[in-house]
CSV table of C-alpha atoms in Angstrom, one decimal:
chain,number,residue,atom,x,y,z
A,1,MET,CA,-1.4,-137.1,56.3
A,2,SER,CA,-0.2,-134.4,55.1
A,3,ILE,CA,3.0,-132.6,55.2
A,4,ASN,CA,4.2,-131.6,57.9
A,5,TRP,CA,5.4,-128.0,57.3
A,6,ILE,CA,5.8,-127.2,60.9
A,7,GLY,CA,7.9,-130.4,61.9
A,8,LEU,CA,10.3,-130.2,58.7
A,9,TYR,CA,10.1,-126.5,59.1
A,10,THR,CA,11.5,-126.5,62.5
A,11,LEU,CA,13.7,-129.0,61.7
A,12,THR,CA,15.9,-126.9,59.1
A,13,LYS,CA,16.0,-123.9,62.0
A,14,ARG,CA,17.2,-126.2,64.4
A,15,GLU,CA,20.1,-127.3,61.9
A,16,VAL,CA,20.5,-123.6,60.5
A,17,ASN,CA,21.0,-122.6,64.2
A,18,ARG,CA,23.5,-125.2,64.9
A,19,THR,CA,25.5,-124.4,62.1
A,20,PHE,CA,25.3,-120.3,63.5
A,21,ARG,CA,25.7,-121.3,67.1
A,22,VAL,CA,29.5,-122.3,66.0
A,23,ALA,CA,30.0,-120.1,63.2
A,24,ILE,CA,33.6,-119.9,63.8
A,25,GLN,CA,33.9,-122.9,62.9
A,26,THR,CA,31.2,-123.2,60.5
A,27,LEU,CA,31.3,-119.9,58.3
A,28,VAL,CA,34.5,-118.0,59.4
A,29,THR,CA,36.9,-120.4,58.6
A,30,PRO,CA,35.6,-121.4,55.2
A,31,TRP,CA,35.4,-117.9,54.3
A,32,ILE,CA,38.5,-117.1,55.7
A,33,THR,CA,40.4,-120.0,53.9
A,34,ALA,CA,38.5,-118.3,51.0
A,35,LEU,CA,40.2,-114.8,51.1
A,36,LEU,CA,43.4,-116.5,51.6
A,37,TYR,CA,42.8,-118.2,48.6
A,38,ILE,CA,41.9,-115.1,46.8
A,39,PHE,CA,44.8,-113.0,48.2
A,40,ILE,CA,47.4,-115.0,47.1
A,41,PHE,CA,46.3,-116.8,43.9
A,42,GLY,CA,43.9,-114.4,42.9
A,43,GLU,CA,46.0,-111.1,43.9
A,44,VAL,CA,49.9,-112.1,44.5
A,45,VAL,CA,50.3,-115.1,42.0
A,46,GLY,CA,47.5,-113.6,39.6
A,47,SER,CA,49.0,-110.1,39.2
A,48,ARG,CA,52.0,-112.4,37.6
A,49,ILE,CA,49.6,-114.3,35.0
A,50,ASP,CA,48.5,-112.9,31.9
A,51,LEU,CA,44.5,-113.0,30.7
A,52,ILE,CA,43.1,-116.3,31.2
A,53,ALA,CA,40.6,-117.7,29.2
A,54,GLY,CA,40.3,-113.8,28.2
A,55,VAL,CA,39.8,-112.6,31.8
A,56,PRO,CA,42.3,-111.2,34.8
A,57,TYR,CA,43.0,-114.8,37.1
A,58,ILE,CA,41.2,-113.6,40.2
A,59,GLN,CA,38.1,-113.7,38.0
A,60,PHE,CA,38.3,-116.8,36.6
A,61,VAL,CA,39.8,-118.7,40.2
A,62,LEU,CA,37.0,-116.8,42.3
A,63,PRO,CA,34.2,-119.2,41.1
A,64,GLY,CA,36.1,-121.9,41.4
A,65,ILE,CA,37.1,-120.7,45.2
A,66,LEU,CA,33.5,-120.1,45.5
A,67,MET,CA,31.9,-123.6,44.6
A,68,MET,CA,35.0,-125.5,46.4
A,69,ASN,CA,33.8,-123.8,50.2
A,70,VAL,CA,30.0,-124.3,48.8
A,71,ILE,CA,31.1,-128.0,48.1
A,72,MET,CA,32.8,-128.8,51.2
A,73,GLY,CA,30.2,-126.3,53.4
A,74,SER,CA,27.4,-128.8,52.4
A,75,PHE,CA,29.1,-131.4,52.6
A,76,ILE,CA,30.2,-131.5,56.4
A,77,ALA,CA,26.9,-129.7,57.3
A,78,SER,CA,25.1,-132.8,57.0
A,79,SER,CA,28.0,-135.1,57.3
A,80,ASN,CA,28.6,-134.3,60.8
A,81,ALA,CA,24.6,-133.2,61.4
A,82,LEU,CA,23.5,-136.7,61.1
A,83,TYR,CA,26.9,-138.5,62.4
A,84,PHE,CA,26.7,-136.4,65.9
A,85,LYS,CA,23.1,-137.1,66.2
A,86,ARG,CA,24.2,-140.8,65.9
A,87,PHE,CA,26.9,-140.3,68.0
A,88,LEU,CA,24.8,-138.6,70.9
A,89,HIS,CA,21.6,-140.5,70.1
A,90,ASP,CA,19.0,-137.3,69.9
A,91,ILE,CA,18.3,-138.5,66.6
A,92,GLU,CA,16.3,-140.7,68.2
A,93,GLU,CA,14.2,-137.1,69.4
A,94,ILE,CA,13.7,-136.9,64.9
A,95,LEU,CA,12.7,-140.6,64.7
A,96,VAL,CA,9.7,-140.7,67.0
A,97,ALA,CA,8.5,-137.6,65.7
A,98,PRO,CA,5.4,-137.8,63.1
A,99,LEU,CA,8.0,-136.5,60.2
A,100,SER,CA,8.3,-138.4,57.1
A,101,TYR,CA,11.4,-139.9,55.5
A,102,MET,CA,11.5,-137.4,53.0
A,103,GLU,CA,10.6,-134.6,55.6
A,104,MET,CA,13.9,-135.4,57.5
A,105,ILE,CA,15.7,-135.7,54.4
A,106,ILE,CA,14.6,-132.0,53.0
A,107,GLY,CA,15.2,-130.6,56.3
A,108,PHE,CA,19.2,-131.6,56.7
A,109,VAL,CA,19.4,-130.9,52.8
A,110,ALA,CA,18.1,-127.5,53.4
A,111,ALA,CA,19.5,-126.7,56.5
A,112,ALA,CA,23.2,-127.5,54.5
A,113,VAL,CA,22.3,-125.7,51.3
A,114,ILE,CA,21.1,-122.6,53.5
A,115,ARG,CA,24.8,-122.7,54.8
A,116,SER,CA,26.2,-123.1,51.9
A,117,LEU,CA,24.6,-120.1,50.5
A,118,VAL,CA,25.6,-118.0,53.5
A,119,ILE,CA,29.2,-119.5,52.8
A,120,GLY,CA,28.8,-118.3,49.4
A,121,LEU,CA,27.5,-115.2,49.7
A,122,GLY,CA,30.3,-114.3,51.9
A,123,ILE,CA,33.0,-115.3,49.4
A,124,TYR,CA,31.4,-113.1,47.0
A,125,VAL,CA,31.7,-109.9,49.8
A,126,ILE,CA,35.2,-110.8,50.6
A,127,ALA,CA,36.1,-111.0,46.6
A,128,LEU,CA,34.0,-107.5,45.9
A,129,PHE,CA,37.2,-106.2,47.8
A,130,PHE,CA,39.3,-107.8,45.4
A,131,GLY,CA,37.6,-106.4,42.5
A,132,GLY,CA,36.9,-109.8,41.4
A,133,ALA,CA,33.7,-110.3,41.3
A,134,SER,CA,30.8,-110.5,39.3
A,135,ILE,CA,27.4,-112.1,38.0
A,136,ILE,CA,26.2,-112.3,35.0
A,137,ASN,CA,23.1,-114.7,35.5
A,138,PHE,CA,21.9,-114.5,39.2
A,139,TRP,CA,19.5,-117.2,38.8
A,140,LEU,CA,21.8,-119.3,36.9
A,141,PHE,CA,24.2,-118.8,40.0
A,142,VAL,CA,21.5,-119.7,42.2
A,143,PHE,CA,20.7,-122.6,40.9
A,144,TYR,CA,24.4,-124.0,40.1
A,145,VAL,CA,24.7,-123.3,44.1
A,146,VAL,CA,21.6,-124.7,45.6
A,147,SER,CA,21.7,-127.7,43.0
A,148,VAL,CA,25.5,-128.8,43.6
A,149,SER,CA,25.1,-128.1,47.5
A,150,ALA,CA,21.9,-130.3,47.7
A,151,ILE,CA,24.4,-133.2,45.8
A,152,PHE,CA,26.9,-132.6,48.7
A,153,ALA,CA,24.4,-132.4,51.3
A,154,LEU,CA,23.0,-136.0,50.1
A,155,LEU,CA,26.4,-137.3,49.8
A,156,GLY,CA,27.4,-136.2,53.4
A,157,LEU,CA,24.0,-137.6,55.0
A,158,ILE,CA,25.4,-141.4,53.0
A,159,VAL,CA,28.2,-140.8,54.7
A,160,GLY,CA,26.9,-139.6,58.4
A,161,LEU,CA,25.0,-142.9,58.4
A,162,TRP,CA,28.1,-144.5,57.2
A,163,ALA,CA,30.8,-143.5,59.3
A,164,LYS,CA,31.7,-145.4,62.4
A,165,GLY,CA,33.9,-143.1,63.7
A,166,PHE,CA,35.6,-139.5,63.1
A,167,GLU,CA,38.5,-140.8,60.6
A,168,GLN,CA,35.8,-142.3,58.7
A,169,LEU,CA,33.4,-138.8,58.6
A,170,ASN,CA,36.6,-136.7,57.4
A,171,VAL,CA,38.3,-139.0,55.5
A,172,TRP,CA,35.8,-138.2,52.1
A,173,ASN,CA,37.2,-134.5,52.2
A,174,THR,CA,40.8,-135.5,52.4
A,175,PHE,CA,40.9,-138.4,49.6
A,176,ALA,CA,38.1,-137.5,47.7
A,177,ILE,CA,36.1,-133.7,47.5
A,178,THR,CA,39.4,-131.7,47.7
A,179,PRO,CA,41.6,-134.0,45.0
A,180,LEU,CA,38.2,-133.9,42.8
A,181,ALA,CA,37.6,-130.1,43.6
A,182,PHE,CA,41.0,-129.1,42.4
A,183,LEU,CA,41.5,-131.3,39.5
A,184,GLY,CA,37.8,-129.9,38.2
A,185,GLY,CA,39.4,-126.6,37.2
A,186,VAL,CA,39.1,-124.5,40.0
A,187,PHE,CA,42.6,-123.1,39.7
A,188,TYR,CA,43.3,-123.3,35.9
A,189,SER,CA,41.4,-123.8,32.4
A,190,ILE,CA,41.0,-127.4,31.1
A,191,GLU,CA,42.6,-126.3,27.8
A,192,MET,CA,45.7,-126.0,30.1
A,193,LEU,CA,45.9,-129.7,29.8
A,194,PRO,CA,47.3,-131.9,28.6
A,195,GLU,CA,45.1,-133.8,25.6
A,196,ASN,CA,44.6,-136.6,27.5
A,197,ALA,CA,44.2,-135.1,30.7
A,198,GLN,CA,41.6,-132.7,29.6
A,199,ILE,CA,39.6,-136.2,28.2
A,200,VAL,CA,40.1,-137.3,31.5
A,201,ALA,CA,39.0,-134.3,33.1
A,202,LEU,CA,35.7,-134.4,31.5
A,203,TRP,CA,34.6,-137.2,33.3
A,204,ASN,CA,35.1,-135.5,36.9
A,205,PRO,CA,31.9,-134.3,37.8
A,206,PHE,CA,33.2,-131.5,39.6
A,207,PHE,CA,34.8,-130.0,36.6
A,208,TYR,CA,30.5,-129.2,35.4
A,209,PHE,CA,29.5,-128.0,38.9
A,210,ILE,CA,33.0,-125.0,38.8
A,211,ASP,CA,32.4,-124.8,34.6
A,212,GLY,CA,28.7,-124.2,35.2
A,213,VAL,CA,28.9,-121.5,38.4
A,214,ARG,CA,32.1,-119.6,36.2
A,215,TYR,CA,29.6,-119.3,33.5
A,216,SER,CA,26.8,-117.7,35.6
A,217,MET,CA,29.5,-115.2,37.2
A,218,ILE,CA,31.9,-114.4,34.1
A,219,GLY,CA,30.1,-116.0,31.5
A,220,ILE,CA,33.6,-118.1,30.7
A,221,GLN,CA,32.3,-121.6,29.2
A,222,GLU,CA,34.7,-124.8,28.9
A,223,ALA,CA,32.3,-127.7,29.5
A,224,SER,CA,28.8,-128.8,27.8
A,225,ALA,CA,26.2,-127.2,29.5
A,226,LEU,CA,23.5,-129.9,28.8
A,227,VAL,CA,26.0,-132.5,30.5
A,228,GLY,CA,26.4,-130.3,33.4
A,229,PHE,CA,23.0,-130.2,33.9
A,230,VAL,CA,21.8,-133.9,33.3
A,231,ILE,CA,25.0,-134.7,35.8
A,232,ILE,CA,23.2,-132.3,38.2
A,233,LEU,CA,20.2,-133.5,38.0
A,234,GLY,CA,20.8,-137.0,37.7
A,235,LEU,CA,22.7,-136.9,40.6
A,236,ILE,CA,20.2,-135.2,42.9
A,237,VAL,CA,17.4,-137.5,41.5
A,238,LEU,CA,19.9,-140.7,42.4
A,239,LEU,CA,21.5,-139.9,45.6
A,240,GLY,CA,17.9,-138.5,47.0
A,241,ALA,CA,16.4,-142.1,45.9
A,242,LEU,CA,19.4,-143.7,47.6
A,243,VAL,CA,18.8,-142.0,50.8
A,244,TRP,CA,15.4,-142.0,51.0
A,245,TYR,CA,15.7,-145.8,50.9
A,246,LEU,CA,18.2,-145.7,53.6
A,247,PHE,CA,16.5,-143.9,55.8
A,248,LYS,CA,13.0,-146.3,55.3
A,249,ILE,CA,15.3,-149.1,56.2
A,250,GLY,CA,16.8,-147.3,59.0
A,251,TRP,CA,20.1,-148.2,57.6
A,252,ARG,CA,22.6,-147.5,60.8
A,253,LEU,CA,20.0,-144.8,61.9
A,254,ARG,CA,17.2,-147.2,63.6
A,255,GLU,CA,18.7,-150.0,65.7
B,1,MET,CA,-10.0,-150.0,71.3
B,2,LYS,CA,-6.7,-151.5,72.1
B,3,ALA,CA,-4.3,-148.5,72.6
B,4,ILE,CA,-1.1,-150.3,72.0
B,5,GLU,CA,-1.8,-154.1,70.6
B,6,ILE,CA,1.6,-155.9,70.3
B,7,LYS,CA,1.3,-159.6,68.3
B,8,HIS,CA,4.3,-162.0,68.1
B,9,LEU,CA,7.0,-159.4,67.9
B,10,THR,CA,10.3,-160.7,67.9
B,11,LYS,CA,13.3,-158.6,67.8
B,12,LYS,CA,16.9,-159.8,67.2
B,13,TYR,CA,20.5,-158.4,67.2
B,14,GLY,CA,22.5,-160.5,65.2
B,15,LYS,CA,22.2,-163.8,66.9
B,16,GLN,CA,20.9,-162.6,70.3
B,17,VAL,CA,17.2,-162.7,70.5
B,18,ALA,CA,16.3,-159.7,72.6
B,19,VAL,CA,12.7,-159.8,72.6
B,20,ASP,CA,10.9,-163.4,71.4
B,21,ASN,CA,7.6,-163.7,69.7
B,22,ILE,CA,5.7,-162.0,72.3
B,23,SER,CA,2.3,-160.6,72.6
B,24,LEU,CA,0.9,-158.1,74.6
B,25,SER,CA,-1.9,-155.2,74.7
B,26,VAL,CA,-2.7,-152.3,76.8
B,27,ASP,CA,-6.4,-150.9,76.9
B,28,LYS,CA,-6.7,-147.2,76.3
B,29,GLY,CA,-6.9,-145.4,79.3
B,30,GLU,CA,-5.1,-148.5,81.3
B,31,PHE,CA,-1.8,-147.8,83.4
B,32,PHE,CA,0.2,-150.4,82.4
B,33,GLY,CA,3.6,-151.7,84.2
B,34,PHE,CA,6.4,-153.4,82.2
B,35,LEU,CA,8.7,-154.9,84.6
B,36,GLY,CA,12.1,-157.2,83.7
B,37,PRO,CA,15.7,-157.3,84.9
B,38,ASN,CA,18.0,-155.6,82.9
B,39,GLY,CA,18.4,-156.9,79.8
B,40,ALA,CA,15.2,-158.8,79.9
B,41,GLY,CA,14.0,-156.8,76.8
B,42,LYS,CA,12.1,-154.0,78.4
B,43,THR,CA,14.0,-151.2,76.5
B,44,THR,CA,13.9,-152.7,73.6
B,45,THR,CA,10.5,-153.5,73.4
B,46,ILE,CA,9.8,-149.7,73.9
B,47,LYS,CA,12.7,-148.8,70.6
B,48,CYS,CA,10.2,-151.1,68.6
B,49,ILE,CA,6.8,-149.7,69.3
B,50,THR,CA,8.2,-146.0,69.2
B,51,GLY,CA,10.6,-147.0,65.8
B,52,ILE,CA,13.7,-145.9,67.4
B,53,ALA,CA,14.7,-149.6,66.3
B,54,THR,CA,13.5,-151.8,64.0
B,55,PHE,CA,11.9,-155.8,64.6
B,56,ASP,CA,12.0,-159.2,62.8
B,57,GLU,CA,8.6,-159.9,62.5
B,58,GLY,CA,5.2,-159.6,64.1
B,59,ASN,CA,3.0,-156.0,64.1
B,60,ILE,CA,2.9,-153.2,66.6
B,61,THR,CA,-0.5,-151.0,66.6
B,62,LEU,CA,-1.1,-148.2,68.4
B,63,PHE,CA,-5.0,-147.0,68.5
B,64,ASP,CA,-5.3,-149.6,65.4
B,65,THR,CA,-2.2,-148.2,64.0
B,66,ASP,CA,0.1,-150.0,62.2
B,67,VAL,CA,3.5,-148.4,63.7
B,68,VAL,CA,5.5,-149.1,60.8
B,69,LYS,CA,3.2,-149.4,58.0
B,70,ASP,CA,1.2,-145.4,59.3
B,71,TYR,CA,4.3,-144.9,61.1
B,72,ARG,CA,4.0,-140.6,60.8
B,73,GLU,CA,0.2,-141.3,62.3
B,74,ALA,CA,1.2,-143.6,64.9
B,75,ARG,CA,4.2,-141.7,66.3
B,76,GLN,CA,1.9,-138.6,66.8
B,77,ARG,CA,0.4,-140.2,69.3
B,78,ILE,CA,3.3,-141.1,71.4
B,79,GLY,CA,5.6,-139.5,74.2
B,80,LEU,CA,8.5,-141.4,74.9
B,81,SER,CA,11.1,-140.4,78.5
B,82,PRO,CA,13.8,-142.8,77.2
B,83,GLN,CA,15.7,-144.2,80.0
B,84,GLU,CA,19.4,-142.9,78.7
B,85,PHE,CA,19.1,-138.8,77.8
B,86,ASN,CA,19.0,-138.6,74.6
B,87,ILE,CA,18.8,-134.5,73.8
B,88,ASP,CA,21.2,-132.7,72.5
B,89,PHE,CA,24.2,-132.0,75.2
B,90,PHE,CA,23.9,-127.8,74.2
B,91,GLY,CA,20.4,-127.5,73.7
B,92,VAL,CA,18.9,-125.0,76.1
B,93,THR,CA,15.6,-126.3,78.4
B,94,HIS,CA,13.1,-123.6,76.4
B,95,LYS,CA,14.4,-124.5,72.5
B,96,VAL,CA,14.6,-128.0,73.2
B,97,LEU,CA,11.1,-128.3,74.1
B,98,ASP,CA,10.2,-125.9,71.2
B,99,TYR,CA,12.2,-127.8,68.7
B,100,VAL,CA,10.1,-131.3,69.4
B,101,ALA,CA,6.8,-129.5,70.3
B,102,GLY,CA,7.8,-128.2,66.7
B,103,TYR,CA,8.4,-131.8,65.2
B,104,TYR,CA,4.8,-132.8,66.3
B,105,GLY,CA,3.2,-130.0,63.5
B,106,LEU,CA,2.3,-127.0,66.9
B,107,HIS,CA,1.9,-123.7,65.6
B,108,LYS,CA,4.3,-120.8,67.3
B,109,GLU,CA,1.6,-119.5,69.8
B,110,LYS,CA,0.4,-122.8,71.1
B,111,ARG,CA,3.9,-124.0,71.4
B,112,LYS,CA,4.7,-121.5,73.5
B,113,GLU,CA,2.1,-121.7,75.5
B,114,ARG,CA,2.7,-125.4,75.8
B,115,VAL,CA,6.2,-124.8,76.8
B,116,GLU,CA,5.6,-122.3,79.9
B,117,GLU,CA,3.1,-124.3,80.9
B,118,LEU,CA,5.8,-127.8,81.1
B,119,LEU,CA,8.3,-125.5,82.2
B,120,GLU,CA,6.3,-124.7,85.5
B,121,GLN,CA,4.7,-127.4,86.2
B,122,PHE,CA,8.0,-129.8,86.0
B,123,GLU,CA,9.9,-126.1,88.2
B,124,LEU,CA,12.0,-125.5,85.7
B,125,GLN,CA,11.1,-121.7,85.0
B,126,ASP,CA,14.9,-121.1,86.9
B,127,HIS,CA,16.7,-123.4,84.3
B,128,ARG,CA,14.7,-122.2,80.9
B,129,ASN,CA,18.2,-120.4,79.8
B,130,LYS,CA,20.3,-123.6,80.4
B,131,PRO,CA,21.9,-126.2,78.2
B,132,PHE,CA,21.2,-129.8,78.7
B,133,ASN,CA,25.0,-130.4,79.9
B,134,THR,CA,24.9,-127.8,82.7
B,135,LEU,CA,21.8,-129.7,84.2
B,136,SER,CA,22.0,-132.2,87.4
B,137,GLY,CA,20.5,-135.6,86.6
B,138,GLY,CA,17.2,-135.1,88.2
B,139,LEU,CA,17.0,-131.9,86.3
B,140,LYS,CA,18.0,-133.6,83.1
B,141,ARG,CA,15.2,-136.2,83.8
B,142,ARG,CA,12.6,-133.4,84.3
B,143,VAL,CA,13.2,-132.3,80.7
B,144,THR,CA,13.2,-135.1,79.7
B,145,LEU,CA,10.0,-135.9,80.7
B,146,ALA,CA,8.3,-132.5,79.5
B,147,ARG,CA,9.5,-133.7,76.4
B,148,ALA,CA,7.7,-136.4,76.4
B,149,MET,CA,4.8,-134.3,77.0
B,150,VAL,CA,5.5,-131.5,75.2
B,151,HIS,CA,2.3,-132.4,72.3
B,152,ASP,CA,0.1,-133.8,74.3
B,153,PRO,CA,0.1,-137.7,73.4
B,154,ASP,CA,-2.9,-140.3,74.1
B,155,ILE,CA,0.5,-143.1,74.8
B,156,LEU,CA,2.9,-142.0,77.0
B,157,ILE,CA,6.0,-144.5,77.5
B,158,LEU,CA,8.1,-144.0,80.7
B,159,ASP,CA,11.4,-145.9,80.7
B,160,GLU,CA,12.2,-145.6,84.2
B,161,PRO,CA,11.4,-141.9,84.8
B,162,THR,CA,11.8,-141.7,88.1
B,163,ALA,CA,15.4,-143.1,88.1
B,164,GLY,CA,17.9,-140.7,89.5
B,165,VAL,CA,15.2,-137.9,90.5
B,166,ASP,CA,14.8,-137.0,94.4
B,167,VAL,CA,12.0,-137.8,96.5
B,168,GLU,CA,9.7,-134.5,96.3
B,169,LEU,CA,9.8,-134.6,92.2
B,170,ARG,CA,9.2,-138.6,92.5
B,171,HIS,CA,5.9,-137.7,94.9
B,172,ASP,CA,4.9,-134.8,92.2
B,173,LEU,CA,5.5,-136.5,89.0
B,174,TRP,CA,3.6,-139.3,90.7
B,175,LYS,CA,0.4,-137.3,91.5
B,176,HIS,CA,0.8,-135.4,88.0
B,177,LEU,CA,0.6,-139.4,86.1
B,178,ARG,CA,-2.0,-140.2,88.3
B,179,ARG,CA,-4.0,-137.0,86.9
B,180,LEU,CA,-2.5,-137.8,83.2
B,181,ASN,CA,-4.1,-141.3,83.7
B,182,GLU,CA,-7.5,-139.7,85.5
B,183,CYS,CA,-7.8,-137.4,82.0
B,184,GLY,CA,-7.7,-140.9,80.1
B,185,LYS,CA,-4.3,-141.0,79.1
B,186,THR,CA,-3.0,-144.4,78.7
B,187,ILE,CA,0.8,-144.6,80.6
B,188,PHE,CA,3.2,-147.4,79.5
B,189,LEU,CA,5.6,-147.6,82.5
B,190,THR,CA,8.8,-149.5,83.1
B,191,SER,CA,10.3,-149.4,86.3
B,192,HIS,CA,12.5,-150.8,88.4
B,193,TYR,CA,10.9,-149.6,91.9
B,194,LEU,CA,8.4,-152.1,92.4
B,195,GLU,CA,6.6,-149.9,94.9
B,196,GLU,CA,5.4,-147.5,92.6
B,197,VAL,CA,4.1,-149.6,89.4
B,198,GLU,CA,2.5,-151.4,92.3
B,199,MET,CA,1.4,-147.8,93.7
B,200,LEU,CA,0.4,-146.7,90.2
B,201,CYS,CA,-0.4,-149.6,87.5
B,202,ASN,CA,-3.6,-151.3,87.0
B,203,ARG,CA,-1.7,-154.4,85.4
B,204,VAL,CA,1.5,-155.5,84.8
B,205,ALA,CA,3.5,-157.6,82.9
B,206,ILE,CA,7.1,-159.1,83.4
B,207,ILE,CA,9.2,-160.1,80.6
B,208,ASN,CA,12.2,-162.2,81.1
B,209,HIS,CA,14.6,-163.4,78.6
B,210,GLY,CA,12.2,-161.7,76.2
B,211,LYS,CA,9.6,-163.2,76.7
B,212,ILE,CA,6.3,-162.5,78.3
B,213,VAL,CA,6.7,-165.2,81.9
B,214,ALA,CA,3.3,-162.6,83.3
B,215,ASP,CA,0.5,-160.5,82.6
B,216,LYS,CA,-2.4,-159.6,85.4
B,217,PRO,CA,-4.1,-157.2,86.6
B,218,LYS,CA,-1.9,-155.9,89.6
B,219,GLU,CA,-4.6,-157.7,92.0
B,220,ASP,CA,-3.8,-160.9,90.7
B,221,TYR,CA,0.3,-160.7,92.5
B,222,LEU,CA,-0.9,-159.0,95.5
B,223,LYS,CA,-3.3,-162.1,96.8
B,224,ASN,CA,-2.6,-163.6,100.3
B,225,GLY,CA,-1.1,-160.1,101.4
B,226,ARG,CA,1.9,-160.5,98.9
B,227,LYS,CA,3.9,-158.0,97.6
B,228,LEU,CA,4.7,-157.0,93.9
B,229,GLU,CA,8.4,-157.3,94.5
B,230,ASP,CA,7.8,-161.1,95.8
B,231,MET,CA,5.9,-162.2,93.2
B,232,TYR,CA,8.2,-160.7,90.8
B,233,LEU,CA,11.1,-162.4,91.9
B,234,GLU,CA,9.6,-165.6,92.1
B,235,ILE,CA,8.6,-165.5,88.8
B,236,THR,CA,11.6,-164.1,87.5
B,237,GLY,CA,13.5,-166.4,89.9
B,238,GLY,CA,15.5,-163.5,91.4
B,239,LYS,CA,17.3,-164.1,94.5
B,240,VAL,CA,17.7,-162.0,97.4
B,241,ASN,CA,21.0,-161.7,99.2
B,242,TYR,CA,20.0,-160.6,102.8
B,243,ASN,CA,23.6,-160.6,104.3
């Protein structure tokens, strides 16, 4: 059976519409959070900080703030979508439809990536008002935003399947994503860390995600681009295969 | 050709055997009644046919298409109206139907036409823009039935479709199901209204404690002027308290 393009498009569109149906929660909240970060760290604190890695502080932190919100937006989009569909049983509508497991996964991931792109675009527009926005390599910027949000959409699907309650659904954001993003160099250059901490930072994949998007926006790169590409593409393949397998066996999806 | 063929199906939930090595088949164009007490295994069997549940042993084919190996082809041919409502609470009626038609690959124009047809057929035009959670129980049931038919499936699986539905709609639905059946659609019906099954179905199977305990043409249950309900109670060992 060939690809069910209409089915795939419909699933994606439905999830995107769900995002816009609750836009205050899904889009306005991360924009306001980013606005506060940009204003406080970029404008208020940043105006008292010398150049960092050769650029004003606001320009340095903006890519990190943007990527942090892209990551969270994508993760929340897919994990909540799948969890609530399981919780309310309307996942059955999809399970009985002639959609392949891969089409189901792509539909959820595409919707999460679109949500992240809208969040990212909004943050970029906000940053324009503070004079901190720039993109020196547009396609590389799109690559980092899309690929990293795809990684977190896939992770979100795993959590959406795994979670048995709201607490389990939200715990990852608090105890994993936020700390790793903060420690991945959102607000500082790796050079500012003690030598041992720099080595630890290199083992944090968030460092490569933030560093990559920072390079695409302001041309400053502290990590190996090749290592970053390998980590990103490797995670997409690995997580994609795992999610496909979980959908195939119906883990916590089918009775 | 068999529309539905179930061979040695076993489904367990942990140690609990919900469906125990059942085999049954439904001919193309048949109006098939599937009866049993609560918890007997009716809904579990339906979930196994439609892909909502996995199963431990056996196999199921729909028009010779395996529901596990060729799940997409198999699912294209089924329309399911489940016992419990499983529709997006906040989704508005016409959009719910449109989205589901999309999942089945219907083009935009065809979807629009089909959705309008079903809204009219189930008298849902006045409720087209209402979210599902604001509808009454009967209206919710109508939306669920319309959704099952949105892609014009060959097999309709209706799990207690008239529960909570008013008398007028029930009669309309019976008329409509008869018409669909006359047009060649296969209908697999579960219901606790035995007079409904007696009136509509050609053949009736009874499941109890996960096992098929009877499977024969309706007429065989009605010999000597007996009612399906009497036979059903006799077969399932049910007792009626007349006090």
